[in-house]
Amino acid sequence: MRTTPLTAIGLAGVAVLALTSCSAGGGGDSGPVTITYTNFISNGGNEENLQAIVDAFEAENPDIAVEVTTLPYGDYSTALQTDLAAGTASDVFDVEYSNYAQYQANGVLAELEVDDPGVYRDSVLEAYQTDGAQFALPSSFSTVVLYFNRDLFDAAGLEYPSSDWTWAEEKAAAEALTDKAAGVWGDHQPVSFYEYYKVLAQNGGDFLDESGTKVAFNSPEGIEAAKWLVEKSGTVMPTIEEGQGTPDFDTNLFVEGKLAMLHTGIWVFGTVADVPFGWDIAVEPGNTEQASAVFSNAVGVSADSEHVAEASKFAEFLTSSETMVDTRLESGWELPAISDEAELAGYLEQGNPENRQAVFDSLDGVALPPVVAEGQQEMQDIITEELVEAQAGRKSVEDALASAEERINAAIGG
């Protein structure tokens, strides 16, 4: 995803495209087995990087050929759903974490035997396990961090954000840095599902109950977390009327030097790399505990594939090979979900931001998006809608969460 936000990230499918069906390649005298791979991760500039990985795999495995189909992210989910229903999905296909539970429950993912599980970062690998069994392999991850404008902090005589900051320190700095007359704002954090589940975790709350079929966020912890988000509007960050919530508004504000702190993903590094001021990142502050949003993509193998062994071999290469690691790090194409810190050392030395270590430190406390087997998109949309109602002042936070509780429970069968 841009991991958009993982991250973080979602766009609605706008087109139904038929994906290539599983190819039946021959073996022996008839040539290499052909497997198919449909993806969205390379769309928008990384198609050649993906092809380099595929070429390296085919060179190491001359008995396997890979046919690649790349779709825009906005089209991908609808297209995959269509092909899964028709039984024509590719042998290997991209899986977003937020959709994993539904795919696994529906039996469309083959169980995978991983040659070396230790090559993967545990917290990301385990996200694609069910009852101890592996049903997808993480291909990349992105984290959400706190960006900050060093020049604005220096001018105000404030210390930079650190890994031990809490909401209290962030709020105090944001208030001190906000200068509405000059058009400078202290903080920006989207009012959305993807921020709410994370700040809820930072406040010691749960989005779903233990059964996973009912919400649990309408609690004192949940109310406090919602207020943390919506009460920034008009105080330390712009209001909806001033543009907050429109695409790229927050990033553009930061690039213009008009925003002191920004909560967003590491996919923004390239966008802000050449700004005419000093900037850096830190692990996002928590309240009762530290919890960072991690957005990940994975690849799964179709349970209906005629070539599960070959498809699984490709899936492992695509997610753990040295070629993949080098290609991703050299191109800045998200981060590989590997455990070997030595292989990632080059990433830490790329500079700008200086504190790239915060990307990995944020993995010490991970807040994964809550997922349900049915009604995932409805759940996400409802909590965003209700929180925006509170942000706009049309509902109290308490009424918004009560309404969200009722609507989401109905949508997910709770």
mmCIF file of C-alpha atoms in Angstrom:
data_model
loop_
_atom_site.group_PDB
_atom_site.id
_atom_site.type_symbol
_atom_site.label_atom_id
_atom_site.label_comp_id
_atom_site.label_asym_id
_atom_site.label_seq_id
_atom_site.Cartn_x
_atom_site.Cartn_y
_atom_site.Cartn_z
ATOM 1 C CA MET A 1 0.000 0.000 0.000
ATOM 2 C CA ARG A 2 1.345 3.272 0.008
ATOM 3 C CA THR A 3 1.072 1.239 2.887
ATOM 4 C CA THR A 4 -1.711 3.500 3.446
ATOM 5 C CA PRO A 5 -1.397 3.285 5.850
ATOM 6 C CA LEU A 6 -0.646 -0.460 6.085
ATOM 7 C CA THR A 7 -0.965 2.258 5.799
ATOM 8 C CA ALA A 8 -2.403 2.614 6.108
ATOM 9 C CA ILE A 9 -4.177 2.201 5.058
ATOM 10 C CA GLY A 10 -8.293 2.174 2.319
ATOM 11 C CA LEU A 11 -9.595 3.029 -1.129
ATOM 12 C CA ALA A 12 -12.850 1.588 -2.391
ATOM 13 C CA GLY A 13 -12.717 -0.745 -5.365
ATOM 14 C CA VAL A 14 -14.080 1.085 -8.387
ATOM 15 C CA ALA A 15 -13.849 -1.499 -11.103
ATOM 16 C CA VAL A 16 -14.391 -5.201 -11.452
ATOM 17 C CA LEU A 17 -11.559 -6.719 -13.385
ATOM 18 C CA ALA A 18 -11.191 -10.413 -14.089
ATOM 19 C CA LEU A 19 -7.838 -11.668 -12.909
ATOM 20 C CA THR A 20 -5.794 -14.191 -14.826
ATOM 21 C CA SER A 21 -6.850 -17.696 -13.900
ATOM 22 C CA CYS A 22 -4.424 -20.277 -12.621
ATOM 23 C CA SER A 23 -2.188 -21.339 -15.455
ATOM 24 C CA ALA A 24 -1.581 -25.004 -15.918
ATOM 25 C CA GLY A 25 2.003 -25.280 -17.003
ATOM 26 C CA GLY A 26 3.620 -28.516 -17.952
ATOM 27 C CA GLY A 27 6.602 -30.165 -16.405
ATOM 28 C CA GLY A 28 9.462 -32.125 -17.835
ATOM 29 C CA ASP A 29 9.407 -32.106 -21.650
ATOM 30 C CA SER A 30 6.579 -29.579 -21.808
ATOM 31 C CA GLY A 31 8.674 -26.824 -20.208
ATOM 32 C CA PRO A 32 8.561 -25.037 -16.880
ATOM 33 C CA VAL A 33 5.494 -24.892 -14.683
ATOM 34 C CA THR A 34 3.820 -21.508 -15.024
ATOM 35 C CA ILE A 35 2.337 -19.840 -11.965
ATOM 36 C CA THR A 36 0.450 -16.561 -11.866
ATOM 37 C CA TYR A 37 0.847 -13.672 -9.430
ATOM 38 C CA THR A 38 -1.567 -10.748 -9.150
ATOM 39 C CA ASN A 39 -0.512 -7.755 -7.096
ATOM 40 C CA PHE A 40 -1.093 -4.138 -6.221
ATOM 41 C CA ILE A 41 2.114 -3.540 -4.285
ATOM 42 C CA SER A 42 4.189 -2.596 -7.326
ATOM 43 C CA ASN A 43 1.591 -0.360 -8.954
ATOM 44 C CA GLY A 44 2.576 3.262 -9.301
ATOM 45 C CA GLY A 45 6.304 3.091 -9.821
ATOM 46 C CA ASN A 46 7.672 -0.202 -8.559
ATOM 47 C CA GLU A 47 6.732 -2.446 -11.458
ATOM 48 C CA GLU A 48 10.366 -2.705 -12.594
ATOM 49 C CA ASN A 49 11.498 -3.487 -9.057
ATOM 50 C CA LEU A 50 9.015 -6.345 -8.843
ATOM 51 C CA GLN A 51 10.125 -7.635 -12.234
ATOM 52 C CA ALA A 52 13.744 -7.666 -11.045
ATOM 53 C CA ILE A 53 12.733 -9.953 -8.169
ATOM 54 C CA VAL A 54 10.737 -12.189 -10.507
ATOM 55 C CA ASP A 55 13.664 -12.405 -12.935
ATOM 56 C CA ALA A 56 15.994 -13.434 -10.112
ATOM 57 C CA PHE A 57 13.539 -16.112 -8.955
ATOM 58 C CA GLU A 58 13.204 -17.542 -12.450
ATOM 59 C CA ALA A 59 16.988 -17.573 -12.840
ATOM 60 C CA GLU A 60 17.298 -19.635 -9.645
ATOM 61 C CA ASN A 61 14.292 -21.797 -10.543
ATOM 62 C CA PRO A 62 14.358 -22.453 -14.298
ATOM 63 C CA ASP A 63 11.574 -25.006 -13.906
ATOM 64 C CA ILE A 64 9.121 -22.299 -12.767
ATOM 65 C CA ALA A 65 7.870 -19.326 -14.806
ATOM 66 C CA VAL A 66 5.900 -16.466 -13.233
ATOM 67 C CA GLU A 67 3.246 -14.427 -15.020
ATOM 68 C CA VAL A 68 2.600 -11.096 -13.260
ATOM 69 C CA THR A 69 -0.570 -9.011 -13.329
ATOM 70 C CA THR A 70 -0.449 -5.603 -11.619
ATOM 71 C CA LEU A 71 -3.624 -3.715 -10.693
ATOM 72 C CA PRO A 72 -4.216 -0.299 -9.115
ATOM 73 C CA TYR A 73 -4.849 -0.486 -5.396
ATOM 74 C CA GLY A 74 -8.329 0.969 -5.805
ATOM 75 C CA ASP A 75 -9.331 -1.827 -8.175
ATOM 76 C CA TYR A 76 -7.573 -4.717 -6.529
ATOM 77 C CA SER A 77 -9.913 -5.768 -3.725
ATOM 78 C CA THR A 78 -13.030 -5.940 -5.903
ATOM 79 C CA ALA A 79 -11.153 -7.803 -8.614
ATOM 80 C CA LEU A 80 -9.762 -10.343 -6.176
ATOM 81 C CA GLN A 81 -13.146 -10.907 -4.540
ATOM 82 C CA THR A 82 -14.631 -11.550 -7.962
ATOM 83 C CA ASP A 83 -11.998 -14.111 -8.918
ATOM 84 C CA LEU A 84 -12.064 -15.853 -5.555
ATOM 85 C CA ALA A 85 -15.823 -16.280 -5.894
ATOM 86 C CA ALA A 86 -15.383 -17.638 -9.409
ATOM 87 C CA GLY A 87 -12.481 -19.916 -8.511
ATOM 88 C CA THR A 88 -10.186 -18.152 -10.978
ATOM 89 C CA ALA A 89 -7.776 -16.424 -8.615
ATOM 90 C CA SER A 90 -4.086 -16.419 -9.416
ATOM 91 C CA ASP A 91 -1.788 -18.964 -7.796
ATOM 92 C CA VAL A 92 -0.229 -16.198 -5.677
ATOM 93 C CA PHE A 93 -1.910 -12.911 -4.745
ATOM 94 C CA ASP A 94 -1.425 -9.955 -2.440
ATOM 95 C CA VAL A 95 -3.220 -9.945 0.915
ATOM 96 C CA GLU A 96 -3.748 -6.909 3.126
ATOM 97 C CA TYR A 97 -3.803 -7.558 6.842
ATOM 98 C CA SER A 98 -7.286 -6.055 7.206
ATOM 99 C CA ASN A 99 -8.672 -8.664 4.779
ATOM 100 C CA TYR A 100 -6.649 -11.638 5.995
ATOM 101 C CA ALA A 101 -9.176 -12.907 8.545
ATOM 102 C CA GLN A 102 -11.981 -12.984 6.004
ATOM 103 C CA TYR A 103 -9.896 -14.780 3.376
ATOM 104 C CA GLN A 104 -8.617 -17.336 5.863
ATOM 105 C CA ALA A 105 -12.066 -18.007 7.295
ATOM 106 C CA ASN A 106 -13.441 -18.542 3.794
ATOM 107 C CA GLY A 107 -10.821 -21.188 3.053
ATOM 108 C CA VAL A 108 -9.296 -19.487 0.008
ATOM 109 C CA LEU A 109 -5.727 -19.523 1.375
ATOM 110 C CA ALA A 110 -3.513 -22.596 1.299
ATOM 111 C CA GLU A 111 -1.639 -23.441 4.490
ATOM 112 C CA LEU A 112 2.067 -22.752 3.986
ATOM 113 C CA GLU A 113 5.082 -24.683 5.181
ATOM 114 C CA VAL A 114 7.823 -22.111 5.739
ATOM 115 C CA ASP A 115 11.404 -23.339 5.345
ATOM 116 C CA ASP A 116 12.856 -20.755 7.743
ATOM 117 C CA PRO A 117 10.311 -18.838 9.836
ATOM 118 C CA GLY A 118 13.173 -17.131 11.664
ATOM 119 C CA VAL A 119 13.977 -15.007 8.634
ATOM 120 C CA TYR A 120 10.805 -12.995 9.238
ATOM 121 C CA ARG A 121 10.111 -10.425 11.938
ATOM 122 C CA ASP A 122 7.970 -12.281 14.483
ATOM 123 C CA SER A 123 5.349 -9.596 15.082
ATOM 124 C CA VAL A 124 4.608 -9.286 11.365
ATOM 125 C CA LEU A 125 4.783 -13.009 10.534
ATOM 126 C CA GLU A 126 2.396 -13.898 13.347
ATOM 127 C CA ALA A 127 -0.198 -11.479 11.988
ATOM 128 C CA TYR A 128 -0.859 -14.000 9.212
ATOM 129 C CA GLN A 129 -1.195 -17.080 11.398
ATOM 130 C CA THR A 130 -4.393 -18.734 12.543
ATOM 131 C CA ASP A 131 -4.237 -21.296 15.356
ATOM 132 C CA GLY A 132 -0.495 -21.531 14.843
ATOM 133 C CA ALA A 133 -0.715 -22.254 11.118
ATOM 134 C CA GLN A 134 0.746 -19.916 8.477
ATOM 135 C CA PHE A 135 -1.636 -18.836 5.705
ATOM 136 C CA ALA A 136 0.262 -15.876 4.186
ATOM 137 C CA LEU A 137 3.782 -14.466 4.237
ATOM 138 C CA PRO A 138 4.480 -10.797 4.961
ATOM 139 C CA SER A 139 5.992 -9.021 1.961
ATOM 140 C CA SER A 140 6.476 -5.576 3.478
ATOM 141 C CA PHE A 141 5.557 -3.303 6.326
ATOM 142 C CA SER A 142 5.326 0.374 7.128
ATOM 143 C CA THR A 143 4.937 2.058 10.487
ATOM 144 C CA VAL A 144 3.318 5.311 11.529
ATOM 145 C CA VAL A 145 5.645 7.690 13.361
ATOM 146 C CA LEU A 146 5.643 11.244 14.664
ATOM 147 C CA TYR A 147 7.289 13.696 12.236
ATOM 148 C CA PHE A 148 8.438 17.000 13.669
ATOM 149 C CA ASN A 149 9.806 20.286 12.330
ATOM 150 C CA ARG A 150 13.087 20.859 14.165
ATOM 151 C CA ASP A 151 13.227 24.526 13.160
ATOM 152 C CA LEU A 152 9.875 25.285 14.770
ATOM 153 C CA PHE A 153 10.892 23.459 17.939
ATOM 154 C CA ASP A 154 14.190 25.354 18.025
ATOM 155 C CA ALA A 155 12.487 28.716 17.546
ATOM 156 C CA ALA A 156 10.148 27.949 20.437
ATOM 157 C CA GLY A 157 12.993 26.733 22.654
ATOM 158 C CA LEU A 158 11.370 23.302 23.057
ATOM 159 C CA GLU A 159 13.033 19.912 23.338
ATOM 160 C CA TYR A 160 12.435 17.529 20.451
ATOM 161 C CA PRO A 161 9.977 14.641 20.829
ATOM 162 C CA SER A 162 11.564 11.532 22.325
ATOM 163 C CA SER A 163 10.639 7.871 22.618
ATOM 164 C CA ASP A 164 9.448 8.351 26.208
ATOM 165 C CA TRP A 165 6.986 11.125 25.405
ATOM 166 C CA THR A 166 3.342 10.677 26.397
ATOM 167 C CA TRP A 167 0.194 12.406 25.175
ATOM 168 C CA ALA A 168 0.743 15.037 27.860
ATOM 169 C CA GLU A 169 4.125 16.094 26.432
ATOM 170 C CA GLU A 170 2.752 16.078 22.902
ATOM 171 C CA LYS A 171 -0.230 18.215 23.883
ATOM 172 C CA ALA A 172 1.905 20.749 25.744
ATOM 173 C CA ALA A 173 4.281 21.101 22.795
ATOM 174 C CA ALA A 174 1.429 21.347 20.285
ATOM 175 C CA GLU A 175 -0.220 24.154 22.249
ATOM 176 C CA ALA A 176 3.067 26.045 22.585
ATOM 177 C CA LEU A 177 3.831 25.691 18.870
ATOM 178 C CA THR A 178 0.405 26.673 17.541
ATOM 179 C CA ASP A 179 0.307 30.224 16.179
ATOM 180 C CA LYS A 180 -3.008 30.659 14.397
ATOM 181 C CA ALA A 181 -2.244 34.254 13.402
ATOM 182 C CA ALA A 182 0.817 33.017 11.504
ATOM 183 C CA GLY A 183 -1.025 30.003 10.132
ATOM 184 C CA VAL A 184 1.210 27.607 12.055
ATOM 185 C CA TRP A 185 -0.313 24.584 13.735
ATOM 186 C CA GLY A 186 1.177 22.434 16.453
ATOM 187 C CA ASP A 187 -0.108 18.997 15.522
ATOM 188 C CA HIS A 188 -2.037 16.949 12.994
ATOM 189 C CA GLN A 189 -3.592 13.536 13.445
ATOM 190 C CA PRO A 190 -6.364 12.272 11.156
ATOM 191 C CA VAL A 191 -9.767 11.605 12.691
ATOM 192 C CA SER A 192 -10.351 8.134 11.314
ATOM 193 C CA PHE A 193 -10.646 4.434 12.052
ATOM 194 C CA TYR A 194 -6.947 3.904 11.423
ATOM 195 C CA GLU A 195 -5.973 6.465 14.046
ATOM 196 C CA TYR A 196 -8.702 5.604 16.518
ATOM 197 C CA TYR A 197 -7.914 1.915 16.984
ATOM 198 C CA LYS A 198 -4.279 2.907 17.585
ATOM 199 C CA VAL A 199 -4.877 5.659 20.154
ATOM 200 C CA LEU A 200 -7.353 3.324 21.829
ATOM 201 C CA ALA A 201 -4.520 0.813 22.250
ATOM 202 C CA GLN A 202 -2.254 3.618 23.477
ATOM 203 C CA ASN A 203 -4.835 4.251 26.170
ATOM 204 C CA GLY A 204 -5.131 0.624 27.260
ATOM 205 C CA GLY A 205 -8.486 -0.003 25.570
ATOM 206 C CA ASP A 206 -9.767 -2.660 23.182
ATOM 207 C CA PHE A 207 -11.691 -2.150 19.964
ATOM 208 C CA LEU A 208 -13.330 -5.603 19.995
ATOM 209 C CA ASP A 209 -14.245 -7.896 22.867
ATOM 210 C CA GLU A 210 -12.621 -11.295 23.367
ATOM 211 C CA SER A 211 -15.112 -12.981 21.045
ATOM 212 C CA GLY A 212 -14.184 -10.660 18.206
ATOM 213 C CA THR A 213 -17.871 -10.283 17.332
ATOM 214 C CA LYS A 214 -18.789 -7.241 19.417
ATOM 215 C CA VAL A 215 -17.144 -3.880 19.950
ATOM 216 C CA ALA A 216 -15.557 -2.890 23.240
ATOM 217 C CA PHE A 217 -14.507 0.681 22.495
ATOM 218 C CA ASN A 218 -17.494 2.378 24.140
ATOM 219 C CA SER A 219 -15.630 2.514 27.440
ATOM 220 C CA PRO A 220 -13.898 5.167 29.548
ATOM 221 C CA GLU A 221 -10.652 4.367 27.722
ATOM 222 C CA GLY A 222 -12.398 4.601 24.366
ATOM 223 C CA ILE A 223 -14.074 7.907 25.148
ATOM 224 C CA GLU A 224 -10.782 9.414 26.311
ATOM 225 C CA ALA A 225 -9.034 8.166 23.153
ATOM 226 C CA ALA A 226 -11.738 9.642 20.915
ATOM 227 C CA LYS A 227 -11.483 12.981 22.687
ATOM 228 C CA TRP A 228 -7.708 12.926 22.199
ATOM 229 C CA LEU A 229 -8.331 12.865 18.449
ATOM 230 C CA VAL A 230 -11.325 15.111 17.922
ATOM 231 C CA GLU A 231 -10.392 17.821 20.423
ATOM 232 C CA LYS A 232 -7.229 18.647 18.462
ATOM 233 C CA SER A 233 -9.467 20.095 15.758
ATOM 234 C CA GLY A 234 -9.559 23.875 15.954
ATOM 235 C CA THR A 235 -7.140 23.986 18.882
ATOM 236 C CA VAL A 236 -3.794 22.614 17.698
ATOM 237 C CA MET A 237 -4.788 21.464 14.207
ATOM 238 C CA PRO A 238 -7.049 22.947 11.514
ATOM 239 C CA THR A 239 -10.767 22.271 11.405
ATOM 240 C CA ILE A 240 -12.646 20.434 8.677
ATOM 241 C CA GLU A 241 -13.727 23.807 7.292
ATOM 242 C CA GLU A 242 -10.071 24.842 7.093
ATOM 243 C CA GLY A 243 -9.205 21.779 5.035
ATOM 244 C CA GLN A 244 -8.406 19.123 7.613
ATOM 245 C CA GLY A 245 -9.247 15.675 6.270
ATOM 246 C CA THR A 246 -8.798 16.450 2.579
ATOM 247 C CA PRO A 247 -6.232 14.342 0.687
ATOM 248 C CA ASP A 248 -2.591 15.243 1.421
ATOM 249 C CA PHE A 249 -3.642 18.340 3.384
ATOM 250 C CA ASP A 250 -1.530 17.408 6.391
ATOM 251 C CA THR A 251 1.544 16.476 4.361
ATOM 252 C CA ASN A 252 1.355 19.681 2.336
ATOM 253 C CA LEU A 253 1.025 21.727 5.523
ATOM 254 C CA PHE A 254 4.150 20.078 6.902
ATOM 255 C CA VAL A 255 6.079 20.636 3.641
ATOM 256 C CA GLU A 256 5.118 24.323 3.753
ATOM 257 C CA GLY A 257 6.660 24.628 7.219
ATOM 258 C CA LYS A 258 3.269 25.376 8.767
ATOM 259 C CA LEU A 259 2.963 22.235 10.882
ATOM 260 C CA ALA A 260 5.139 21.340 13.866
ATOM 261 C CA MET A 261 4.122 17.678 14.319
ATOM 262 C CA LEU A 262 2.555 15.196 11.950
ATOM 263 C CA HIS A 263 1.301 11.653 12.583
ATOM 264 C CA THR A 264 1.764 9.672 9.389
ATOM 265 C CA GLY A 265 3.573 6.748 7.843
ATOM 266 C CA ILE A 266 7.132 6.281 6.701
ATOM 267 C CA TRP A 267 5.925 6.338 3.104
ATOM 268 C CA VAL A 268 6.058 10.149 3.375
ATOM 269 C CA PHE A 269 9.861 10.204 3.710
ATOM 270 C CA GLY A 270 10.355 10.847 0.004
ATOM 271 C CA THR A 271 7.758 13.612 -0.120
ATOM 272 C CA VAL A 272 9.362 15.640 2.660
ATOM 273 C CA ALA A 273 13.004 14.750 1.955
ATOM 274 C CA ASP A 274 13.932 18.089 0.370
ATOM 275 C CA VAL A 275 12.006 20.567 2.519
ATOM 276 C CA PRO A 276 13.992 23.744 3.390
ATOM 277 C CA PHE A 277 14.006 23.085 7.126
ATOM 278 C CA GLY A 278 15.267 20.473 9.542
ATOM 279 C CA TRP A 279 12.971 17.589 10.428
ATOM 280 C CA ASP A 280 13.103 14.190 12.051
ATOM 281 C CA ILE A 281 10.876 11.459 13.449
ATOM 282 C CA ALA A 282 10.152 9.810 16.779
ATOM 283 C CA VAL A 283 8.092 6.897 18.027
ATOM 284 C CA GLU A 284 4.515 8.067 18.527
ATOM 285 C CA PRO A 285 3.672 8.980 22.112
ATOM 286 C CA GLY A 286 1.184 6.868 24.006
ATOM 287 C CA ASN A 287 -0.869 7.520 27.103
ATOM 288 C CA THR A 288 -0.829 4.451 29.340
ATOM 289 C CA GLU A 289 1.328 2.465 26.918
ATOM 290 C CA GLN A 290 3.209 2.755 23.642
ATOM 291 C CA ALA A 291 1.429 1.356 20.600
ATOM 292 C CA SER A 292 2.333 2.072 16.997
ATOM 293 C CA ALA A 293 0.318 1.349 13.893
ATOM 294 C CA VAL A 294 1.937 -1.147 11.554
ATOM 295 C CA PHE A 295 0.540 -1.606 8.082
ATOM 296 C CA SER A 296 1.634 -4.701 6.274
ATOM 297 C CA ASN A 297 1.081 -6.491 3.018
ATOM 298 C CA ALA A 298 1.488 -10.200 2.488
ATOM 299 C CA VAL A 299 1.177 -12.795 -0.230
ATOM 300 C CA GLY A 300 -1.001 -15.837 -0.075
ATOM 301 C CA VAL A 301 -1.254 -18.966 -2.188
ATOM 302 C CA SER A 302 -4.632 -19.931 -3.552
ATOM 303 C CA ALA A 303 -6.098 -23.049 -1.972
ATOM 304 C CA ASP A 304 -7.331 -23.931 -5.482
ATOM 305 C CA SER A 305 -3.907 -23.643 -7.094
ATOM 306 C CA GLU A 306 -2.747 -26.632 -9.128
ATOM 307 C CA HIS A 307 0.849 -25.725 -8.242
ATOM 308 C CA VAL A 308 0.880 -25.047 -4.496
ATOM 309 C CA ALA A 309 4.486 -26.193 -4.042
ATOM 310 C CA GLU A 310 5.814 -23.951 -6.822
ATOM 311 C CA ALA A 311 3.612 -21.042 -5.749
ATOM 312 C CA SER A 312 4.787 -21.392 -2.137
ATOM 313 C CA LYS A 313 8.409 -21.380 -3.269
ATOM 314 C CA PHE A 314 7.822 -18.139 -5.156
ATOM 315 C CA ALA A 315 5.970 -16.621 -2.191
ATOM 316 C CA GLU A 316 8.954 -17.294 0.067
ATOM 317 C CA PHE A 317 11.408 -15.828 -2.436
ATOM 318 C CA LEU A 318 9.232 -12.765 -2.915
ATOM 319 C CA THR A 319 9.122 -12.115 0.824
ATOM 320 C CA SER A 320 12.498 -13.228 2.193
ATOM 321 C CA SER A 321 15.175 -13.460 -0.512
ATOM 322 C CA GLU A 322 18.323 -11.366 -0.510
ATOM 323 C CA THR A 323 17.334 -10.032 -3.932
ATOM 324 C CA MET A 324 14.033 -8.793 -2.530
ATOM 325 C CA VAL A 325 15.709 -7.152 0.468
ATOM 326 C CA ASP A 326 18.311 -5.377 -1.663
ATOM 327 C CA THR A 327 15.729 -4.234 -4.208
ATOM 328 C CA ARG A 328 13.382 -2.806 -1.586
ATOM 329 C CA LEU A 329 16.056 -1.034 0.418
ATOM 330 C CA GLU A 330 17.817 0.453 -2.594
ATOM 331 C CA SER A 331 14.594 1.739 -4.110
ATOM 332 C CA GLY A 332 12.875 2.849 -0.886
ATOM 333 C CA TRP A 333 9.943 0.551 -1.731
ATOM 334 C CA GLU A 334 8.537 -0.057 1.755
ATOM 335 C CA LEU A 335 10.455 -2.268 4.185
ATOM 336 C CA PRO A 336 10.967 -6.015 4.009
ATOM 337 C CA ALA A 337 9.517 -7.859 6.999
ATOM 338 C CA ILE A 338 12.766 -9.615 7.845
ATOM 339 C CA SER A 339 14.397 -10.129 11.217
ATOM 340 C CA ASP A 340 18.071 -9.713 10.284
ATOM 341 C CA GLU A 341 19.071 -6.296 11.572
ATOM 342 C CA ALA A 342 22.407 -6.508 9.735
ATOM 343 C CA GLU A 343 20.602 -6.663 6.401
ATOM 344 C CA LEU A 344 18.624 -3.582 7.359
ATOM 345 C CA ALA A 345 21.660 -1.619 8.544
ATOM 346 C CA GLY A 346 21.938 0.234 5.249
ATOM 347 C CA TYR A 347 18.434 1.607 5.710
ATOM 348 C CA LEU A 348 19.418 3.213 8.996
ATOM 349 C CA GLU A 349 22.325 4.993 7.328
ATOM 350 C CA GLN A 350 20.364 6.590 4.494
ATOM 351 C CA GLY A 351 19.709 9.732 6.535
ATOM 352 C CA ASN A 352 16.899 12.261 6.375
ATOM 353 C CA PRO A 353 15.338 11.459 8.727
ATOM 354 C CA GLU A 354 18.294 10.985 11.006
ATOM 355 C CA ASN A 355 16.402 8.877 13.533
ATOM 356 C CA ARG A 356 15.373 6.019 11.239
ATOM 357 C CA GLN A 357 15.864 3.743 14.216
ATOM 358 C CA ALA A 358 12.436 4.975 15.374
ATOM 359 C CA VAL A 359 10.894 2.931 12.548
ATOM 360 C CA PHE A 360 12.121 -0.251 14.198
ATOM 361 C CA ASP A 361 11.694 0.951 17.771
ATOM 362 C CA SER A 362 8.010 1.448 17.006
ATOM 363 C CA LEU A 363 7.731 -2.311 16.482
ATOM 364 C CA ASP A 364 8.321 -2.838 20.208
ATOM 365 C CA GLY A 365 4.663 -2.004 20.747
ATOM 366 C CA VAL A 366 2.473 -2.891 17.788
ATOM 367 C CA ALA A 367 -1.212 -2.009 17.386
ATOM 368 C CA LEU A 368 -2.638 -4.070 14.537
ATOM 369 C CA PRO A 369 -5.992 -3.046 13.036
ATOM 370 C CA PRO A 370 -8.969 -4.925 14.484
ATOM 371 C CA VAL A 371 -10.329 -7.370 11.940
ATOM 372 C CA VAL A 372 -13.608 -9.246 11.610
ATOM 373 C CA ALA A 373 -14.607 -12.075 9.299
ATOM 374 C CA GLU A 374 -17.545 -10.122 7.879
ATOM 375 C CA GLY A 375 -18.277 -6.396 7.693
ATOM 376 C CA GLN A 376 -14.688 -5.129 7.865
ATOM 377 C CA GLN A 377 -15.165 -2.154 5.547
ATOM 378 C CA GLU A 378 -18.477 -1.204 7.158
ATOM 379 C CA MET A 379 -16.838 -1.268 10.576
ATOM 380 C CA GLN A 380 -14.056 1.022 9.419
ATOM 381 C CA ASP A 381 -16.398 3.429 7.665
ATOM 382 C CA ILE A 382 -18.817 3.669 10.595
ATOM 383 C CA ILE A 383 -16.240 4.577 13.229
ATOM 384 C CA THR A 384 -14.744 7.207 10.928
ATOM 385 C CA GLU A 385 -18.170 8.686 10.155
ATOM 386 C CA GLU A 386 -19.153 8.899 13.803
ATOM 387 C CA LEU A 387 -15.853 10.408 14.931
ATOM 388 C CA VAL A 388 -16.072 13.038 12.195
ATOM 389 C CA GLU A 389 -19.573 13.894 13.443
ATOM 390 C CA ALA A 390 -18.038 14.519 16.868
ATOM 391 C CA GLN A 391 -15.161 16.487 15.362
ATOM 392 C CA ALA A 392 -17.622 18.704 13.512
ATOM 393 C CA GLY A 393 -19.531 19.344 16.737
ATOM 394 C CA ARG A 394 -22.730 17.690 15.533
ATOM 395 C CA LYS A 395 -22.520 14.997 18.227
ATOM 396 C CA SER A 396 -20.810 14.574 21.546
ATOM 397 C CA VAL A 397 -18.034 11.997 21.657
ATOM 398 C CA GLU A 398 -20.177 9.882 23.954
ATOM 399 C CA ASP A 399 -23.133 9.917 21.541
ATOM 400 C CA ALA A 400 -20.868 9.222 18.567
ATOM 401 C CA LEU A 401 -19.349 6.141 20.171
ATOM 402 C CA ALA A 402 -22.724 4.871 21.349
ATOM 403 C CA SER A 403 -24.055 5.178 17.815
ATOM 404 C CA ALA A 404 -20.931 3.525 16.389
ATOM 405 C CA GLU A 405 -21.309 0.660 18.858
ATOM 406 C CA GLU A 406 -24.886 -0.036 17.793
ATOM 407 C CA ARG A 407 -24.189 0.282 14.065
ATOM 408 C CA ILE A 408 -21.003 -1.791 14.043
ATOM 409 C CA ASN A 409 -22.432 -4.593 16.162
ATOM 410 C CA ALA A 410 -25.269 -4.876 13.663
ATOM 411 C CA ALA A 411 -22.822 -4.883 10.741
ATOM 412 C CA ILE A 412 -20.502 -7.568 12.127
ATOM 413 C CA GLY A 413 -23.179 -9.759 13.660
ATOM 414 C CA GLY A 414 -22.501 -8.870 17.259
#
